[in-house]
PDB file of C-alpha atoms in Angstrom:
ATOM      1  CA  UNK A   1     273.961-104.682 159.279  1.00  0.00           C
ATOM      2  CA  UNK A   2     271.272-102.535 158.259  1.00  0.00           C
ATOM      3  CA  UNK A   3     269.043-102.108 155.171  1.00  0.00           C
ATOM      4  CA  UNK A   4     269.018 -98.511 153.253  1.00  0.00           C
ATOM      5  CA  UNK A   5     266.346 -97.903 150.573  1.00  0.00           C
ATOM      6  CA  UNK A   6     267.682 -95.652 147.837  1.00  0.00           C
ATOM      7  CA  UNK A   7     265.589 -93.147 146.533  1.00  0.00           C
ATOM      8  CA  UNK A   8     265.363 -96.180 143.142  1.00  0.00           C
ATOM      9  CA  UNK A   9     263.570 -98.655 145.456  1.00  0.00           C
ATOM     10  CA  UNK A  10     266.538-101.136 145.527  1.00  0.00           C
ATOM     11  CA  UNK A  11     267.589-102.374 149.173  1.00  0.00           C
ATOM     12  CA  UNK A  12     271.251-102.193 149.758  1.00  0.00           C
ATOM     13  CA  UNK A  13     273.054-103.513 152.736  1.00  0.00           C
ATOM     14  CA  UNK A  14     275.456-101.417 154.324  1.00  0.00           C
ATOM     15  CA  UNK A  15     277.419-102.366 157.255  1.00  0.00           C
ATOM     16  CA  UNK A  16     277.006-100.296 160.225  1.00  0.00           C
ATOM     17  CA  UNK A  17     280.878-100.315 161.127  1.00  0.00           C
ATOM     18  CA  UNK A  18     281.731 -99.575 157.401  1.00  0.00           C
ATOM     19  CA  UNK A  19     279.338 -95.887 157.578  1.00  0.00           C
ATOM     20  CA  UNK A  20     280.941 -94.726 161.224  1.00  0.00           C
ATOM     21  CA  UNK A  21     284.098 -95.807 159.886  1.00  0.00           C
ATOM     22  CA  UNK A  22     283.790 -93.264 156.524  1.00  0.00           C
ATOM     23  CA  UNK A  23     282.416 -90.677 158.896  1.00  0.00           C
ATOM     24  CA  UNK A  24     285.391 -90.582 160.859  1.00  0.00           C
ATOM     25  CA  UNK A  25     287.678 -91.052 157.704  1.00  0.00           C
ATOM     26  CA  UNK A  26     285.878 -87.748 156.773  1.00  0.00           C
ATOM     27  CA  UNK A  27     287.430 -85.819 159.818  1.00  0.00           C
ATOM     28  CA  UNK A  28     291.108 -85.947 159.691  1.00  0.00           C
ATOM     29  CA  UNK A  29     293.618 -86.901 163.187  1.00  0.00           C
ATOM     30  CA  UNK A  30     294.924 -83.353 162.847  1.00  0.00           C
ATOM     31  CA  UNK A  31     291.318 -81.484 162.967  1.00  0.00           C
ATOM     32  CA  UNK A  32     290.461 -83.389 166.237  1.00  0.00           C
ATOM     33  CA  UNK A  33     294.186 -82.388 167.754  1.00  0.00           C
ATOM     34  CA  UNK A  34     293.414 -79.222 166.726  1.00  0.00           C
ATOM     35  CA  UNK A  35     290.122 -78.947 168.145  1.00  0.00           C
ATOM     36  CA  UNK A  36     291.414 -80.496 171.571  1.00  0.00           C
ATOM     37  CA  UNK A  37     294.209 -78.031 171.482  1.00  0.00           C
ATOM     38  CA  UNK A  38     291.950 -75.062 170.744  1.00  0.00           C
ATOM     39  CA  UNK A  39     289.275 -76.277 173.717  1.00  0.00           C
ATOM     40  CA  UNK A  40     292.579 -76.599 175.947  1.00  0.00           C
ATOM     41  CA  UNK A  41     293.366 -72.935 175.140  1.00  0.00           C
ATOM     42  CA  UNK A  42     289.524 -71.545 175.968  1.00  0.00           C
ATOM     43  CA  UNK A  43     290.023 -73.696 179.482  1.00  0.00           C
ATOM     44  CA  UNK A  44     292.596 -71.065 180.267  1.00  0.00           C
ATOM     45  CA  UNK A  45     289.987 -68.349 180.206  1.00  0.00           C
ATOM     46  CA  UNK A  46     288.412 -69.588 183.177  1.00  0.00           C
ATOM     47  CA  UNK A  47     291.634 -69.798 185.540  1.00  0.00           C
ATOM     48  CA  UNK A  48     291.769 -67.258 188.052  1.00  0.00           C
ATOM     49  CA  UNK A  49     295.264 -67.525 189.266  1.00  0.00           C
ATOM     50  CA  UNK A  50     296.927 -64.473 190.771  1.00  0.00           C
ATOM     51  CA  UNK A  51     299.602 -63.369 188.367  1.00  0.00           C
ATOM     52  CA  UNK A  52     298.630 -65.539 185.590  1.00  0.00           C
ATOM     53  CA  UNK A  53     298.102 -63.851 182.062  1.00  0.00           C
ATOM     54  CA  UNK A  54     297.949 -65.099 178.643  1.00  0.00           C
ATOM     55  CA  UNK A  55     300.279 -63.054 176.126  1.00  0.00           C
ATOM     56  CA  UNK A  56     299.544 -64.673 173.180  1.00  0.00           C
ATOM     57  CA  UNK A  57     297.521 -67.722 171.723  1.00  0.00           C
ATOM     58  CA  UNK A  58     297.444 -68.818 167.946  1.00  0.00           C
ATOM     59  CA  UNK A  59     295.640 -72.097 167.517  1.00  0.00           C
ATOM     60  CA  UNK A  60     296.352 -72.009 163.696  1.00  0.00           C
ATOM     61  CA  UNK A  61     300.397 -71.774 164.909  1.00  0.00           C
ATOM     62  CA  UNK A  62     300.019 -74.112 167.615  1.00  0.00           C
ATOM     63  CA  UNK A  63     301.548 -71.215 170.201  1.00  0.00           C
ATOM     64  CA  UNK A  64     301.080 -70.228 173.320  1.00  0.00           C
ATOM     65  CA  UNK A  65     302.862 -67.709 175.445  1.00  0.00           C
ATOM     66  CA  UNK A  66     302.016 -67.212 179.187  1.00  0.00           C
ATOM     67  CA  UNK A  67     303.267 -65.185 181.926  1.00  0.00           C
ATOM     68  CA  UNK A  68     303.471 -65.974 185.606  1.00  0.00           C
ATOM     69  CA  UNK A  69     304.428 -63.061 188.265  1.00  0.00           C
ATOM     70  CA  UNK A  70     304.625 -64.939 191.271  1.00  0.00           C
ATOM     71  CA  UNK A  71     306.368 -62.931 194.852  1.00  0.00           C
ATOM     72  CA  UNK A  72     309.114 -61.186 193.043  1.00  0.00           C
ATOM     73  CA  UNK A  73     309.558 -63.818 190.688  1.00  0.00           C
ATOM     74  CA  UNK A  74     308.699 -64.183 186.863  1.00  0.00           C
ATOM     75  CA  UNK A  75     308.634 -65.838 183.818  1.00  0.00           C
ATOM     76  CA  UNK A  76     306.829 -65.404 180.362  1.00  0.00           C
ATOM     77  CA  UNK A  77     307.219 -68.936 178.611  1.00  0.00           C
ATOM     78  CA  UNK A  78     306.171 -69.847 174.832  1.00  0.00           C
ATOM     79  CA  UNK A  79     304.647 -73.175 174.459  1.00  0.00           C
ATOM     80  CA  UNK A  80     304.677 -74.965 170.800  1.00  0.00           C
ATOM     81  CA  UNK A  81     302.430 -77.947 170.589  1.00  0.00           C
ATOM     82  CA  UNK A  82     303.508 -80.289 167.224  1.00  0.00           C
ATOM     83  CA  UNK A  83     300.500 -81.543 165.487  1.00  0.00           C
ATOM     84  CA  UNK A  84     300.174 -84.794 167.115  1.00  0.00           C
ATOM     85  CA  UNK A  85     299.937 -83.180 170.939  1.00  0.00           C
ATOM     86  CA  UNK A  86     298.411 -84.537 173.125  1.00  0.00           C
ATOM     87  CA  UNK A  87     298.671 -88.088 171.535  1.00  0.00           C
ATOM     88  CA  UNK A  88     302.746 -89.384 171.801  1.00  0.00           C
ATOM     89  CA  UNK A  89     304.217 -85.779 170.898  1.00  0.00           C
ATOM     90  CA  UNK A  90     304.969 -83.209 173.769  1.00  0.00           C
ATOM     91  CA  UNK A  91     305.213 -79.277 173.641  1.00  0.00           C
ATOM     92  CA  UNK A  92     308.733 -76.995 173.201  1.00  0.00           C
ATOM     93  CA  UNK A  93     309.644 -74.643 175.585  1.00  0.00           C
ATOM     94  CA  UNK A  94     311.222 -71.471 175.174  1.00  0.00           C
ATOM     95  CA  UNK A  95     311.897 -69.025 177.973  1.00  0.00           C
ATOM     96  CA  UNK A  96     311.473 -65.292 176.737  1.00  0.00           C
ATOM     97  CA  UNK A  97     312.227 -63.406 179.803  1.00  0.00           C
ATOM     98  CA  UNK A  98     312.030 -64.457 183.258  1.00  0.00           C
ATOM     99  CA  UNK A  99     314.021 -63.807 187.108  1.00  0.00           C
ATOM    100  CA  UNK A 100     315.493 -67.029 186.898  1.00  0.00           C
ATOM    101  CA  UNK A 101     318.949 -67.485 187.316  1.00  0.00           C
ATOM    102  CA  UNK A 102     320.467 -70.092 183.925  1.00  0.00           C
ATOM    103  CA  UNK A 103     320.494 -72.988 186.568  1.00  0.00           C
ATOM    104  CA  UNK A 104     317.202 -72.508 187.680  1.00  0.00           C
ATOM    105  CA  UNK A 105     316.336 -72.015 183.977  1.00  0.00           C
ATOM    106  CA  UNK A 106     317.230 -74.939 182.928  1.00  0.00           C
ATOM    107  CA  UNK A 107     316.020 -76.928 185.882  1.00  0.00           C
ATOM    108  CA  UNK A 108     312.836 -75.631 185.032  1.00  0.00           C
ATOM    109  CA  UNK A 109     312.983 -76.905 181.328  1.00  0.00           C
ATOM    110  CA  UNK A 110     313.832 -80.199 182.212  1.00  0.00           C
ATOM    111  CA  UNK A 111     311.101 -80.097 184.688  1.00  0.00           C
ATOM    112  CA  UNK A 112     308.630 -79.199 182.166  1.00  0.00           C
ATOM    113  CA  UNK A 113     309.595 -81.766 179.441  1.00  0.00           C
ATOM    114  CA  UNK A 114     309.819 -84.453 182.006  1.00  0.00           C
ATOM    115  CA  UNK A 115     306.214 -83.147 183.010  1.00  0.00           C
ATOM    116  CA  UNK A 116     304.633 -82.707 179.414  1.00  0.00           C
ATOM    117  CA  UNK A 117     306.298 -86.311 178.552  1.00  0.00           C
ATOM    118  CA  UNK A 118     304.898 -87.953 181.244  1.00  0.00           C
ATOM    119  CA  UNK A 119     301.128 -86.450 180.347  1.00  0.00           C
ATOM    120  CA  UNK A 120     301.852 -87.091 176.617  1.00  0.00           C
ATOM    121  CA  UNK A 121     302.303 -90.978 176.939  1.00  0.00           C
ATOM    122  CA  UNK A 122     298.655 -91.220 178.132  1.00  0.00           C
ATOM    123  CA  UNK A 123     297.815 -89.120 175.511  1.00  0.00           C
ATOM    124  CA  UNK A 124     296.437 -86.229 178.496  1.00  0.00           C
ATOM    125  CA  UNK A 125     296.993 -82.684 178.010  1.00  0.00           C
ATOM    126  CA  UNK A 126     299.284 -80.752 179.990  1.00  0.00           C
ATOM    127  CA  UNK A 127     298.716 -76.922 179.310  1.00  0.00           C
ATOM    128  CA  UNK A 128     296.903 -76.530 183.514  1.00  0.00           C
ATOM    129  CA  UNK A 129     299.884 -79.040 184.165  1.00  0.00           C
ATOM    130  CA  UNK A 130     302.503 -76.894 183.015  1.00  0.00           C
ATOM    131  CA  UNK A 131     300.905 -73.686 184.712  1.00  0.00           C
ATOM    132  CA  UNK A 132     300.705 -74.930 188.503  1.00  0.00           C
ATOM    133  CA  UNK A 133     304.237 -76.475 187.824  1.00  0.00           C
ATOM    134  CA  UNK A 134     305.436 -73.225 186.999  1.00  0.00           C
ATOM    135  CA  UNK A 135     303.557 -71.014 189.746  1.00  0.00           C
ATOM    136  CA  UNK A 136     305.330 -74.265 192.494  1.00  0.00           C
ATOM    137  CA  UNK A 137     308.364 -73.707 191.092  1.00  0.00           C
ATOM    138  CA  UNK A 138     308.222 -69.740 191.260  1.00  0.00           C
ATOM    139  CA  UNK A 139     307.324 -70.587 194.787  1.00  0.00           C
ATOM    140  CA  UNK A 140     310.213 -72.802 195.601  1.00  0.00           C
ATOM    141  CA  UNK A 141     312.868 -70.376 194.303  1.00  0.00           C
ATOM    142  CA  UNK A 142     311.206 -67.822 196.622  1.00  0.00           C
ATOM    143  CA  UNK A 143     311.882 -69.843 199.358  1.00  0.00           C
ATOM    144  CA  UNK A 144     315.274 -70.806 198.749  1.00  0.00           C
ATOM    145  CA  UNK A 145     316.560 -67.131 198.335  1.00  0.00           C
ATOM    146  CA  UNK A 146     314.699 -66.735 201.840  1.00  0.00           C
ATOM    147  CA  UNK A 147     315.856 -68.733 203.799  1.00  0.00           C
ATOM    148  CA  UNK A 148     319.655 -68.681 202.202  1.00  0.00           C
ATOM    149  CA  UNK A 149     318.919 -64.444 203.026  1.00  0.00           C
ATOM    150  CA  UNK A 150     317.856 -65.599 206.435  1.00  0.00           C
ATOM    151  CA  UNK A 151     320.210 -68.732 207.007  1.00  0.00           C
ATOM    152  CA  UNK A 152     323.062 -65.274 206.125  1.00  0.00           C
ATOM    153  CA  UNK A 153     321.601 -62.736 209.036  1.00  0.00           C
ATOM    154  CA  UNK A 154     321.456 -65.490 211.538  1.00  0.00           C
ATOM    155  CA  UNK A 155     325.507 -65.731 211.768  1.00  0.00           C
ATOM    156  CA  UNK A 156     325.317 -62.205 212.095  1.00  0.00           C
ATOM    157  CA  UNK A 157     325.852 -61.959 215.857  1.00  0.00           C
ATOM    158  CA  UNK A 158     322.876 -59.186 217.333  1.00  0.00           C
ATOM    159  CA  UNK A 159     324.171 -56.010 219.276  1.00  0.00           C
ATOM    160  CA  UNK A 160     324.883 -56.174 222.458  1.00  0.00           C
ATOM    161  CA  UNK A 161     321.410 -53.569 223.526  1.00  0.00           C
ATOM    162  CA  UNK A 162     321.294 -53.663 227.159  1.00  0.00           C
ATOM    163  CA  UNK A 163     325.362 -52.423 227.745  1.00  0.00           C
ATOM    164  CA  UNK A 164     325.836 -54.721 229.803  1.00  0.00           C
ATOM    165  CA  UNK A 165     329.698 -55.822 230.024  1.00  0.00           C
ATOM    166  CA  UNK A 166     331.468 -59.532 230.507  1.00  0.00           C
ATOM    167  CA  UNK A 167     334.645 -59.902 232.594  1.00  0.00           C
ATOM    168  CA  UNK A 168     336.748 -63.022 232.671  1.00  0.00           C
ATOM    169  CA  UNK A 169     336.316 -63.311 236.559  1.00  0.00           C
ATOM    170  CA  UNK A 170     332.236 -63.414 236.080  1.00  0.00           C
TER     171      UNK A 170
END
């Protein structure tokens, strides 16, 4: 506890607990989510990530929409954070264009809630989460249609160059 002197001269105890408790009371749960969310959203300015642009950010909406052009492959993805993100609630996910085929669409979706879930129970934000997800996953669909393209010329028997001929006799 700790004595205060008003400006009458009286002393008046105040506990110390008490006056940090009414100066938090004074700044609501959603004004620090908010704040967290909008210092999230200025951490993407300093990402240098090939192919990585922000479309659109509204802190007052809670939105975020991102693009990702990764070796053929693309996606532009809005994020909605609820008003309790990062602490127990986890961002929606909407696709608004990408290369993805509807499996790997969905795939990807799941991925991501599974992802923003996971980061949400320990209250931990997942925006940079979400982003190198999304570039792996870009990555792993380029390989796939690689090697399925190469896995396809490799039963392809090759020319026969040299003209050389094959009897049954040897």
């Amino acid at each position: 506890k700790r004595k205060r002197t008003p400006s009458r001269g009286e002393s008046v105890e105040e506990d110390s607990h008490l006056s940090f408790s009414r100066s938090l009371d004074r700044r609501t749960s959603k004004n620090m989510t908010s704040m967290d969310l909008l210092h999230e959203f200025h951490s993407l300015d300093n990402l240098n990530i090939p192919g990585f642009s922000i479309v659109n950010r509204d802190a007052k909406d809670r939105t975020l929409t991102i693009s990702l052009d990764h070796k053929g492959n693309s996606i532009e993805l809005k994020i909605v954070f609820p008003t309790m993100y990062p602490n127990g609630a986890h961002p929606n996910f909407t696709i608004i264009s990408t290369t993805l085929v509807p499996t790997e669409r969905s795939q990807y979706i799941q991925n991501l809630n599974n992802l923003s879930k996971s980061a949400v129970q320990q209250s931990c934000p997942c925006i940079e989460q979400i982003i190198s997800h999304t570039i792996e996953f870009l990555e792993l669909q380029q390989v796939s249609a690689s090697s399925a393209a190469s896995s396809t010329n490799t039963e392809i028997p090759c020319p026969r160059i040299a003209g050389a001929t094959f009897t049954a006799d040897g």
